[in-house]
Coordinates of C-alpha atoms in Angstrom, one line a residue:
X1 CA 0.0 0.0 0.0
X2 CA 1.5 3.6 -0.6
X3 CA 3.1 5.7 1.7
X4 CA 1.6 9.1 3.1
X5 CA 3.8 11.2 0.2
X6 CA 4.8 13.1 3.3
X7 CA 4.6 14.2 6.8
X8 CA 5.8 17.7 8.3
X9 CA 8.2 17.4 10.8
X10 CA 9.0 20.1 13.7
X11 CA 12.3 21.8 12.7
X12 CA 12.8 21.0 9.3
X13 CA 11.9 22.4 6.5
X14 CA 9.3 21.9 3.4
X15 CA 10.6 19.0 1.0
X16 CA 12.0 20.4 -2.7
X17 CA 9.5 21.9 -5.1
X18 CA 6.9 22.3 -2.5
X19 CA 7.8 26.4 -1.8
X20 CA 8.6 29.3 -3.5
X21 CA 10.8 31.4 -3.0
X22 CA 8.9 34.1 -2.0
X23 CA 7.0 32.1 0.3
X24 CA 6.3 33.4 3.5
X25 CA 6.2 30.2 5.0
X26 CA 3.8 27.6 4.3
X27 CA 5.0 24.3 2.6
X28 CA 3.6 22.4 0.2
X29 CA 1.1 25.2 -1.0
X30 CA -0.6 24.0 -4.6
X31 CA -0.9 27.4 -6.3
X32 CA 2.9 27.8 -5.0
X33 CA 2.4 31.7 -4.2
X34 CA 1.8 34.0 -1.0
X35 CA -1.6 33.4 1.1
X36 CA -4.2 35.5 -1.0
X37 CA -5.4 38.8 1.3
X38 CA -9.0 38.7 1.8
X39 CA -10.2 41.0 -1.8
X40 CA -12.1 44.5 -1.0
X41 CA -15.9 43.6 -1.4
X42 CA -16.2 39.6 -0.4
X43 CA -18.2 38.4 2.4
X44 CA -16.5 36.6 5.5
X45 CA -17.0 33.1 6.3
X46 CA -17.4 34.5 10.2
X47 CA -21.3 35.2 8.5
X48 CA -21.9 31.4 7.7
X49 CA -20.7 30.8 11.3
X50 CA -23.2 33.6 13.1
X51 CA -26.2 32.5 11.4
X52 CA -25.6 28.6 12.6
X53 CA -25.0 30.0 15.8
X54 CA -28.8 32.2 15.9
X55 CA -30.3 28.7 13.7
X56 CA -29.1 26.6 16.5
X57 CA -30.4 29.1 19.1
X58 CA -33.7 29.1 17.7
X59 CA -33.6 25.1 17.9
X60 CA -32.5 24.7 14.3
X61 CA -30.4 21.5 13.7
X62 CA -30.5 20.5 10.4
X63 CA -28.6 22.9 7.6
X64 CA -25.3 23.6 6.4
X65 CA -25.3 27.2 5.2
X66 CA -22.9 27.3 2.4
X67 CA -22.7 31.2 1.1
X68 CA -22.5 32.8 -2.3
X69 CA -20.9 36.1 -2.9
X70 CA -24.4 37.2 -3.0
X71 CA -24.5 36.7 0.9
X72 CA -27.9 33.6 -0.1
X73 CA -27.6 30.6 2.2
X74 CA -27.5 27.6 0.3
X75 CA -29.0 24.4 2.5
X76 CA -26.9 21.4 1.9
X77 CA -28.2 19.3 4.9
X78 CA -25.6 17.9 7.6
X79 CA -26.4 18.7 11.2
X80 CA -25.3 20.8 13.8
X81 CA -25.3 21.0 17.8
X82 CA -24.8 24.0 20.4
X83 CA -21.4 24.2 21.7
X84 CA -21.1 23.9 24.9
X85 CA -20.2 26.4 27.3
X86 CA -17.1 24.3 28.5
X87 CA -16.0 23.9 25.0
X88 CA -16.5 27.6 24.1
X89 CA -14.1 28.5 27.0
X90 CA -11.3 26.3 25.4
X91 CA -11.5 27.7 21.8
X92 CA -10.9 31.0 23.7
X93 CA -8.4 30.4 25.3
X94 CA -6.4 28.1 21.8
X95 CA -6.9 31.4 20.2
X96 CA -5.2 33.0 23.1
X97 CA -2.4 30.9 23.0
X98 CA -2.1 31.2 19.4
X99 CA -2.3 35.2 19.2
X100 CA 0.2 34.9 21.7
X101 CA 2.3 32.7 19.3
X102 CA 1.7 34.6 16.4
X103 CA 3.6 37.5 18.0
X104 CA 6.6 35.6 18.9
X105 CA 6.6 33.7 15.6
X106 CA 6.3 36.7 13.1
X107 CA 9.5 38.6 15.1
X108 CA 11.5 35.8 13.3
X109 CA 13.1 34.4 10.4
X110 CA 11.6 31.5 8.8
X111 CA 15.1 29.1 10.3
X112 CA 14.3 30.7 13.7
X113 CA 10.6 29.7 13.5
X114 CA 10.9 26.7 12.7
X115 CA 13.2 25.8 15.8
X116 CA 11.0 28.2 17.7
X117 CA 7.6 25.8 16.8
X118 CA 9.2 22.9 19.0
X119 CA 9.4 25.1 22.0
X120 CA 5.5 26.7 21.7
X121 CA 3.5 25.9 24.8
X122 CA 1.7 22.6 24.4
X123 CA -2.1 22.8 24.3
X124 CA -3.8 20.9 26.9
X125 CA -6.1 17.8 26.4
X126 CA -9.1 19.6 27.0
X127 CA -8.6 22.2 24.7
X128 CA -7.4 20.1 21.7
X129 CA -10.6 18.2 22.6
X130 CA -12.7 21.3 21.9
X131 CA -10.7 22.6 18.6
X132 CA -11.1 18.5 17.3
X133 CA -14.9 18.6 18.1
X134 CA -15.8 22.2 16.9
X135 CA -16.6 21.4 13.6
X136 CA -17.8 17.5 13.6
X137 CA -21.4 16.6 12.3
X138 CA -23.2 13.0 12.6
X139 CA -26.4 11.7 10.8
X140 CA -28.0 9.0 9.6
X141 CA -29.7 9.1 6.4
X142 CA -32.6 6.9 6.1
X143 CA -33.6 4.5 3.0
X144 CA -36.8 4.3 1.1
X145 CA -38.4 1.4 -0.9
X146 CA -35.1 -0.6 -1.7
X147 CA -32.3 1.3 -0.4
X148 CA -30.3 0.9 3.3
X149 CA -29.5 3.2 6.1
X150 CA -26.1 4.9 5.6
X151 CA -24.4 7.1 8.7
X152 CA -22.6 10.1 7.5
X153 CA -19.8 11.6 9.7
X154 CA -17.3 14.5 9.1
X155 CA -15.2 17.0 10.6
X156 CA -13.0 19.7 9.4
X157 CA -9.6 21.0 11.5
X158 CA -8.0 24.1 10.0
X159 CA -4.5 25.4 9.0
X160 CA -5.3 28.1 7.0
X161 CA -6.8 31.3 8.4
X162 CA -10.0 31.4 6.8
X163 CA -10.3 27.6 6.0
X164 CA -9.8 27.1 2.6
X165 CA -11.6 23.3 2.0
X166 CA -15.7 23.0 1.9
X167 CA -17.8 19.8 2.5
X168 CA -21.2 19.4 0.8
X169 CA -24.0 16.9 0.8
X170 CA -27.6 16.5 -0.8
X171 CA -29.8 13.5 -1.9
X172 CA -30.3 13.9 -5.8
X173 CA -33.8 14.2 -6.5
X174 CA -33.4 13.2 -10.1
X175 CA -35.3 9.9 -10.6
X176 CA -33.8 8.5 -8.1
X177 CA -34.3 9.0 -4.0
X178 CA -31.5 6.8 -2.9
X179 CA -28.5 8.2 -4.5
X180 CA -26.8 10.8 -2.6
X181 CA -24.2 13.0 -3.0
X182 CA -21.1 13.8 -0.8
X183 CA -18.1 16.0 -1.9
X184 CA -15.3 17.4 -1.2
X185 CA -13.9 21.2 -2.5
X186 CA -10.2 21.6 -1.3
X187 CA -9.4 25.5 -2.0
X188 CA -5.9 27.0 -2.6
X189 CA -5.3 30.4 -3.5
X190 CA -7.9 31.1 -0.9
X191 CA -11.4 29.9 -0.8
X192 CA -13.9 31.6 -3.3
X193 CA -13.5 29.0 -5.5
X194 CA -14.2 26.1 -3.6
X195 CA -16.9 28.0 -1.9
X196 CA -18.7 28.1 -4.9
X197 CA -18.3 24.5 -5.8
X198 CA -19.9 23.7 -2.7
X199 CA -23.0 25.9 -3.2
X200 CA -23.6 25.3 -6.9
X201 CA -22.0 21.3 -7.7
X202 CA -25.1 19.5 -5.8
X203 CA -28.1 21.3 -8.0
X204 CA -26.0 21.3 -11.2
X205 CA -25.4 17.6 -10.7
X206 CA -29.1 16.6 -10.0
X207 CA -30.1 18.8 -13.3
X208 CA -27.3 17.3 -16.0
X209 CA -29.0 14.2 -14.6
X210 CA -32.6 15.6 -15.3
X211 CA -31.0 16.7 -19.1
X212 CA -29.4 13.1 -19.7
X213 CA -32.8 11.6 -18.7
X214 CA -34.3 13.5 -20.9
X215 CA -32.2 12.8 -23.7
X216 CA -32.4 9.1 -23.2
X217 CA -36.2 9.5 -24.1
X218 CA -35.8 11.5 -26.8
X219 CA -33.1 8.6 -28.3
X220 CA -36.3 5.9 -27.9
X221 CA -38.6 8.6 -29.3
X222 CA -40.6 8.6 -26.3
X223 CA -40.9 12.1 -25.6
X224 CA -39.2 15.7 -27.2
X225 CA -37.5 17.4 -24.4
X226 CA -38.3 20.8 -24.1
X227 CA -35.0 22.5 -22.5
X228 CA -35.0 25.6 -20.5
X229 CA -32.4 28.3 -21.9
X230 CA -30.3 27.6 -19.4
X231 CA -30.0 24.1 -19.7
X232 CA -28.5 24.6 -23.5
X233 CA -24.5 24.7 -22.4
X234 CA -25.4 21.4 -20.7
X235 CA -27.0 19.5 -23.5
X236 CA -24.0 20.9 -25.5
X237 CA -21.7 19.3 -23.4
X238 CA -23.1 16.3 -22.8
X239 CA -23.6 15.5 -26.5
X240 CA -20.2 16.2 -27.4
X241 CA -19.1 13.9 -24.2
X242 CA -20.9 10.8 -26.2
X243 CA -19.6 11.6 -29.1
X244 CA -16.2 11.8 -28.1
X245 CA -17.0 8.6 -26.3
X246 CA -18.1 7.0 -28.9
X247 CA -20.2 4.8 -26.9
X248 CA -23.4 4.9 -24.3
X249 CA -22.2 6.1 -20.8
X250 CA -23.7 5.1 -17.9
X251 CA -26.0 8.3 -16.5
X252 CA -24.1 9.4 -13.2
X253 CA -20.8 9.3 -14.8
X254 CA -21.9 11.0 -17.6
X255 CA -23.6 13.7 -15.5
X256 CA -20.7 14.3 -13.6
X257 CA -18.3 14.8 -16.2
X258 CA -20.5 17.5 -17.8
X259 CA -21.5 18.9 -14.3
X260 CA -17.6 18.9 -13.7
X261 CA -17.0 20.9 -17.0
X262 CA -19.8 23.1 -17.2
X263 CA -19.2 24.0 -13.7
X264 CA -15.6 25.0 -14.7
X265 CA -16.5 26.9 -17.7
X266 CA -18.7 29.2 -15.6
X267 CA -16.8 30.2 -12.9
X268 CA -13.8 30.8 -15.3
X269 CA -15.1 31.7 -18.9
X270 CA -18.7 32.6 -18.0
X271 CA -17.3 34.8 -15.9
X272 CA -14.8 36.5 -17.5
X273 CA -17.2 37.1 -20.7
X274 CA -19.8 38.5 -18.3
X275 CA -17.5 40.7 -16.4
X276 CA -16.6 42.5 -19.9
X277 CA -20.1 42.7 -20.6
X278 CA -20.9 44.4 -17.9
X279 CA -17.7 46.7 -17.2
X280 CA -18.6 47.1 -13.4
X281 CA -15.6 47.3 -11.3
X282 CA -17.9 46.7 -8.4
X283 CA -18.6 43.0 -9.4
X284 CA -14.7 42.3 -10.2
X285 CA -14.1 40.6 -7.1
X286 CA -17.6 39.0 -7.4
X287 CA -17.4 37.6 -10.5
X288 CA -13.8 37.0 -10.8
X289 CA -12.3 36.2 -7.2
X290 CA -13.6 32.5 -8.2
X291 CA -11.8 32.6 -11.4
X292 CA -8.1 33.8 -9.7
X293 CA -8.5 31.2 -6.8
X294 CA -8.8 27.3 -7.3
X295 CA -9.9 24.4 -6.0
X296 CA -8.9 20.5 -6.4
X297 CA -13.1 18.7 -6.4
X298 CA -14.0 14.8 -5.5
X299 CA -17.4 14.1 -5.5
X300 CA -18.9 10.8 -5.0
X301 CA -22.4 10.0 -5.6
X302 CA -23.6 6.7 -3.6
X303 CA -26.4 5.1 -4.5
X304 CA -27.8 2.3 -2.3
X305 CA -30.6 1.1 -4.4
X306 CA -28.4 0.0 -7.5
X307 CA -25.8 -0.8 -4.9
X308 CA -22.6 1.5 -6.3
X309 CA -20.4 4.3 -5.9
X310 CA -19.3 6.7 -8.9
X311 CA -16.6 8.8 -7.8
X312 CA -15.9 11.9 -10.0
X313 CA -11.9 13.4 -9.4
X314 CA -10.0 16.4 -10.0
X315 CA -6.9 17.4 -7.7
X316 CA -5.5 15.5 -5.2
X317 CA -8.0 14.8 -2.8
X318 CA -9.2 11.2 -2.2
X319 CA -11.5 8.3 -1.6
X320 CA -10.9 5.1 -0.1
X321 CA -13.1 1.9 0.0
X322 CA -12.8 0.0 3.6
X323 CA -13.6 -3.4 3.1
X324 CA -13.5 -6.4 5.2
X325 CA -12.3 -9.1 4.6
X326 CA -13.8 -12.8 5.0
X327 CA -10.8 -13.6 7.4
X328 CA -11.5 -10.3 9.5
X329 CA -8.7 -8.3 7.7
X330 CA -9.2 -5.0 6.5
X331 CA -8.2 -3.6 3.0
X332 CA -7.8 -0.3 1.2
X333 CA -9.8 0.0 -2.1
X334 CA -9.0 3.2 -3.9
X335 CA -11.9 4.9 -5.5
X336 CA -10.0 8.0 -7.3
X337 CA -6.2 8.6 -8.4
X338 CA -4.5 12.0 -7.3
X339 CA -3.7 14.0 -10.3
X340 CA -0.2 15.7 -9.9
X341 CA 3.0 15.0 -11.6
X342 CA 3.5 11.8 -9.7
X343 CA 0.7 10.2 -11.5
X344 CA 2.1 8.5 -15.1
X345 CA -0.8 9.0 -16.6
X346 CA -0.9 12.8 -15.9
X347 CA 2.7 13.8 -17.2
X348 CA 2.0 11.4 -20.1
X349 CA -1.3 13.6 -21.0
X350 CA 0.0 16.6 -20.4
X351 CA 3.3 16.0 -23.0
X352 CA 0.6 14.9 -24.7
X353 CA -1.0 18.2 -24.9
X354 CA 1.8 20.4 -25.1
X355 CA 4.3 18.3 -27.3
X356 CA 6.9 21.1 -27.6
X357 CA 6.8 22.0 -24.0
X358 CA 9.5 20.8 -21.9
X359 CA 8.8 22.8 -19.1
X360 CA 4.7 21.9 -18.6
X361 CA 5.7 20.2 -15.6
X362 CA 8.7 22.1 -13.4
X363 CA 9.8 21.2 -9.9
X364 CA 7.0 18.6 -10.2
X365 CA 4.4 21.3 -10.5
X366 CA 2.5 22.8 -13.7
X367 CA 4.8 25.6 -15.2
X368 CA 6.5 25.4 -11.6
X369 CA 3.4 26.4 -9.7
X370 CA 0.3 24.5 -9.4
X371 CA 0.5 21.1 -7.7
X372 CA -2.8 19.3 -9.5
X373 CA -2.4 18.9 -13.0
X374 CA -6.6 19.0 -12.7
X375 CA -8.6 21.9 -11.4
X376 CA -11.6 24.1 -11.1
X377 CA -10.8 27.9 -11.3
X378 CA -6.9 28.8 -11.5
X379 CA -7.5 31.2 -14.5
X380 CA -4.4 32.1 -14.2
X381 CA -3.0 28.6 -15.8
X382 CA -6.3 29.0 -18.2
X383 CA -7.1 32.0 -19.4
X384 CA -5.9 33.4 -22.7
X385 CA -2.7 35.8 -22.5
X386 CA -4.5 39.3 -23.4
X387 CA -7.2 38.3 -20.7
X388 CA -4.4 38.0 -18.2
X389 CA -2.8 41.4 -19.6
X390 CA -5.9 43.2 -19.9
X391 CA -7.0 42.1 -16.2
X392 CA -4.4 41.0 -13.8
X393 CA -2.9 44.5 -12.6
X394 CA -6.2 45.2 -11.7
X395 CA -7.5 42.2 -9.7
X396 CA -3.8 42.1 -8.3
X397 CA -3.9 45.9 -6.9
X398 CA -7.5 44.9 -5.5
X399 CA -6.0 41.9 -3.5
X400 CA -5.8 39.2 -5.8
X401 CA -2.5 37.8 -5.2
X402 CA -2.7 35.2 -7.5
X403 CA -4.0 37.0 -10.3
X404 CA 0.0 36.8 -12.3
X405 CA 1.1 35.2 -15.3
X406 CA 3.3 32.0 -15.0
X407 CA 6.8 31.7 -16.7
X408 CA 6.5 30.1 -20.1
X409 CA 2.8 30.5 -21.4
X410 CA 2.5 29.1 -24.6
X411 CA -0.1 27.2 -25.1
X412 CA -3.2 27.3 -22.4
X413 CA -5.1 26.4 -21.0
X414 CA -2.7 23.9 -18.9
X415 CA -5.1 22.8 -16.2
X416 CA -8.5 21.3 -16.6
X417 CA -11.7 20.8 -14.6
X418 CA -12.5 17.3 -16.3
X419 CA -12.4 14.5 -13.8
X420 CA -11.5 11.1 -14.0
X421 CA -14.4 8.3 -12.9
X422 CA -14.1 5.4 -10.8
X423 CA -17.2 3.2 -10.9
X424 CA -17.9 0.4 -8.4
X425 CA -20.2 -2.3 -7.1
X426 CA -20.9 -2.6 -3.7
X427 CA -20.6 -6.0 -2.1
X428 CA -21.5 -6.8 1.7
X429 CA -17.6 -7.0 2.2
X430 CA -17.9 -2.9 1.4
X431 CA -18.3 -1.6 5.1
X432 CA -17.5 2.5 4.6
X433 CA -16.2 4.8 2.4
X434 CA -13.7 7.5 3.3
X435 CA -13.7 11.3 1.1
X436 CA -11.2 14.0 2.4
X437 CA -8.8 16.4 1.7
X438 CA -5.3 16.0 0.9
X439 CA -4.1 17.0 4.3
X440 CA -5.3 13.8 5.6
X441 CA -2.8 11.6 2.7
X442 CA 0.1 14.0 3.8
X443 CA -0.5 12.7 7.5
X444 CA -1.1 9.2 7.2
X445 CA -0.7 6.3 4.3
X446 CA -4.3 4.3 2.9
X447 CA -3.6 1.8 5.1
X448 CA -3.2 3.8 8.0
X449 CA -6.6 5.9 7.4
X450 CA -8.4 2.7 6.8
X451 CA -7.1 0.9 9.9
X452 CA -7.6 3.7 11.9
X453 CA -11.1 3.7 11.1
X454 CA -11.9 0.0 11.3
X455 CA -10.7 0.4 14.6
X456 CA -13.8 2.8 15.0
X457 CA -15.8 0.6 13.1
X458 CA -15.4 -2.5 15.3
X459 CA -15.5 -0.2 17.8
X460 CA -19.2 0.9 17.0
X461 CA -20.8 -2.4 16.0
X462 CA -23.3 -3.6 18.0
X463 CA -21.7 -6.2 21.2
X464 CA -18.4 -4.9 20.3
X465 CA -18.2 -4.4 24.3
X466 CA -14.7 -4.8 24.6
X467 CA -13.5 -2.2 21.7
X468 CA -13.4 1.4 22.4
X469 CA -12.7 5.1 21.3
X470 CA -12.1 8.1 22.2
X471 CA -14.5 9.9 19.8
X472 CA -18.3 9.2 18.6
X473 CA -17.5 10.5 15.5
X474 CA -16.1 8.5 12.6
X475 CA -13.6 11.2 11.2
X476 CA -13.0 12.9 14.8
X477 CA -11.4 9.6 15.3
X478 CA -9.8 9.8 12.2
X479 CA -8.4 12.9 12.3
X480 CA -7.0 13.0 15.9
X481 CA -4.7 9.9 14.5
X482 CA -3.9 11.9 11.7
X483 CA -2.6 14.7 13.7
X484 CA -1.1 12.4 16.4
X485 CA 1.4 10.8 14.4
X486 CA 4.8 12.2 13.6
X487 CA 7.2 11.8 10.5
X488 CA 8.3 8.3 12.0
X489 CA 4.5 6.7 12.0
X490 CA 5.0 7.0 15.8
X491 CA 1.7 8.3 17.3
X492 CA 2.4 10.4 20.5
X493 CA -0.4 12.7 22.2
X494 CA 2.5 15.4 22.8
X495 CA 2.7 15.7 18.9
X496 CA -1.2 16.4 18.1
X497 CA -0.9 19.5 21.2
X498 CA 2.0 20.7 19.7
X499 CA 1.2 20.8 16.3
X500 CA -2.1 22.5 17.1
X501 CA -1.0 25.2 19.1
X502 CA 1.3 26.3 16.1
X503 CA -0.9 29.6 14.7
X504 CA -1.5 30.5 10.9
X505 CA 0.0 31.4 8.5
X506 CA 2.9 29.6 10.1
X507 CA 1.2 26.0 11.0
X508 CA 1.0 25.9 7.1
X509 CA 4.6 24.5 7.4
X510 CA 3.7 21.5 9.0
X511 CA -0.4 20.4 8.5
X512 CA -2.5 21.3 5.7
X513 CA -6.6 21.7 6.2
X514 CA -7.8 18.2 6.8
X515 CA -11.8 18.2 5.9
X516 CA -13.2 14.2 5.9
X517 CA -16.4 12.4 5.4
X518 CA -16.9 9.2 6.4
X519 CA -19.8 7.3 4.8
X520 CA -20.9 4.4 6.7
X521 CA -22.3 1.5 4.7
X522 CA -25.2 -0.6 5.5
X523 CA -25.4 1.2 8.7
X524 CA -28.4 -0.4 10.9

């Protein structure tokens, strides 16, 4: 089984290739450039936060308010709980601890911080408790006619300063009330992008699977769709997706590759040919920010009726299949491949694409920069040159950090949105399915993350008596592993209230944002 690629250790320093220069410390960054300053106009994610707070005060505990620029919640369905006034007092005083941090840390130079991160204060056991619980979510989700119960759990722990990664869930109404819908959206170059992706991939999804249904009728002459004018880019993509093809695709993984590139066209050409329609500076950052920022997108749609899991990929994130063996072993099934210049495939495609290229891929990045060889946004690696020319010193003066030209742009776009599919058929050996963010592969190996979470499995199952954890919730458990164990594999509770005590920007350098969903299978 393969390796985490690799872990952060306290006083050393990111590996080759995984900082610029002009970094101002945090390793292994994807867009490879400064932290992106919040642009003049956007909304804060502090709002998303103060609205659960008066939902859950009013006795509200069903939603997930993912925001638009526009400031419109968009429900997405997990749960949420009152925090309690115990664990309140030990956020307050982390943030304490880190402000106080910050302070020393920033005095420094980047050699001084890093031998100044191993002497921080340690965090105490309660108050990593309360920063490992803050965001964590259970459900169940229940089965009509045909389908079974499935237990959803997730958890998100920070490094960046606003989080960067988004979770989303829905059940897809679109002929079928069985087949759900969890994602991941792993930002870089801050978060507009994959806040977007989170609002808009669930309802985009369920209608390219309305237009394909549609299509399939019209193909038996059963009926003449009659398509809404904004459904037109859709049925354009799709039918050029089957001829390409050149063969019937299943629905789901056809209506994921279109939602994947239609998705990616609008928040990077749609936008950009509606900003210059419009000519208002006021909606730059509005229409735009989504553009300059990226985000790496894993979206897995479970359905529990046909009994199968379609898993739609571009970045790095991941999903892994726990299975069980018939000898009470464990084994790690992987349901997507990471896209980067480690992956054979990827380099071969993208010589592929630019044939008189030889530096595509640089330092093991695209054009030396970008760390997926597949994303959503990233105009910058995209759009055409006089776009970039015409727009950049703008958006950059307006806080846009990202918003520069590579070295050596030829031929874009470099990156794209389309995602590789991964269809499989679930057996009764299938027990869960792990979705997260690439901070939880630069932690721990497959094998570790699904042996971690049998553990919590076996834990769970009913007369499992002598088996316990620490946490009720799936990727709580999860995640405290992750951020327990060092460079060696050795797990150590010193290590998890050290390494969260370290403040951003600077924790950057050793722990990425680690968002995970753990789908439980067959859960009764």
């Amino acid at each position: 089984m393969q390796q985490a690629r690799s872990r952060r250790a306290f006083g050393t320093s990111a590996a080759a290739g995984q900082q610029s220069s002009n970094d101002s410390g945090a390793a292994g960054k994807k867009a490879g450039t400064p932290d992106t300053p919040q642009p003049a106009g956007t909304t804060k994610r502090s709002l998303t936060f103060a609205i659960g707070g008066i939902l859950a005060l009013l006795g509200v505990t069903s939603y997930t308010l993912l925001r638009q620029p526009s400031g419109v919640p968009v429900e997405v369905a997990t749960q949420s709980k009152p925090t309690p006034s115990s664990t309140q007092t030990a956020l307050e005083s982390v943030a304490t601890k880190r402000s106080d941090a910050l302070k020393k840390l920033d005095s420094l130079t980047n050699k001084e911080r890093r031998e100044e991160a191993k002497r921080l204060g340690l965090l105490t056991a309660e108050e990593v408790n309360a920063v490992l619980h803050a965001k964590e979510n259970s459900w169940f989700i229940e089965p009509v006619a045909g389908g079974s119960r499935l237990r959803v759990d997730t958890n998100q722990v920070s490094s960046n300063d606003p989080l960067e990664d988004y979770l989303a869930w829905t059940t897809l109404s679109s002929n079928a009330t069985n087949r759900h819908m969890f994602s991941v959206f792993d930002g870089h170059a801050g978060y507009l992008c994959a806040e977007q992706l989170a609002a808009r991939m669930g309802p985009m999804l369920d209608k390219s699977l309305e237009v394909i249904a549609q299509l399939a009728e019209l193909k038996k002459g059963i009926k003449k769709p009659e398509f809404e004018a904004g459904d037109k880019a859709l049925v354009k993509t799709i039918r050029q997706i089957e001829r390409e093809a050149g063969l019937n695709w299943d629905h789901v993984p056809l209506a994921l590759t279109a939602t994947f590139i239609n998705m990616d066209y609008e928040l990077v050409t749609g936008a950009l040919a509606e900003f210059r329609k419009q000519q208002q500076l006021m909606r730059m950052d509005e229409l735009l920010g989504p553009a300059v920022s990226g985000s790496c997108g894993l979206v897995a749609v479970v359905d529990t009726e046909a009994k199968e899991v379609v898993v739609a990929n571009t970045g790095d994130s991941r999903a892994l299949l726990g299975v069980r063996l018939k000898n009470g072993t464990w084994k790690a099934v992987r349901l997507s491949q990471d896209q980067t210049a480690d992956n054979a495939n990827e380099l071969a495609r993208m010589a592929r694409e630019h044939p008189r290229e030889d530096s595509v891929i640089h330092r093991g990045r695209v054009l030396g920069g970008l760390m997926p060889t597949r994303a959503f946004g990233d105009c910058r690696y995209k759009w055409p040159l006089e776009a970039q020319q015409d727009l950049f010193p703008i958006l950059y003066s307006r806080g846009h950090r990202y918003a520069t030209t590579p070295p050596n742009y030829v031929t874009p776009p470099y990156v794209t949105a389309r995602p590789v599919i991964v269809k499989h058929m679930l057996s009764d050996d299938d027990k869960f399915i792990v979705i997260a963010s690439d901070g939880l592969y630069d932690q721990l190996s497959d094998a570790e993350v699904i042996g971690s979470v049998s553990q919590w499995y076996e834990a769970h199952q009913t007369g499992a008596s002598t088996l316990t954890t620490e946490d009720d919730n799936a990727a709580t458990h999860l995640i405290r592993v992750a951020l327990s164990t060092d460079q060696s594999g050795r797990r150590s509770d010193t290590y998890i209230r050290r390494l969260l005590a370290i403040p951003p920007p600077h924790s950057r350098r050793f722990r990425d944002d680690i968002s995970v969903t753990i789908v439980t299978l067959n859960a009764e």
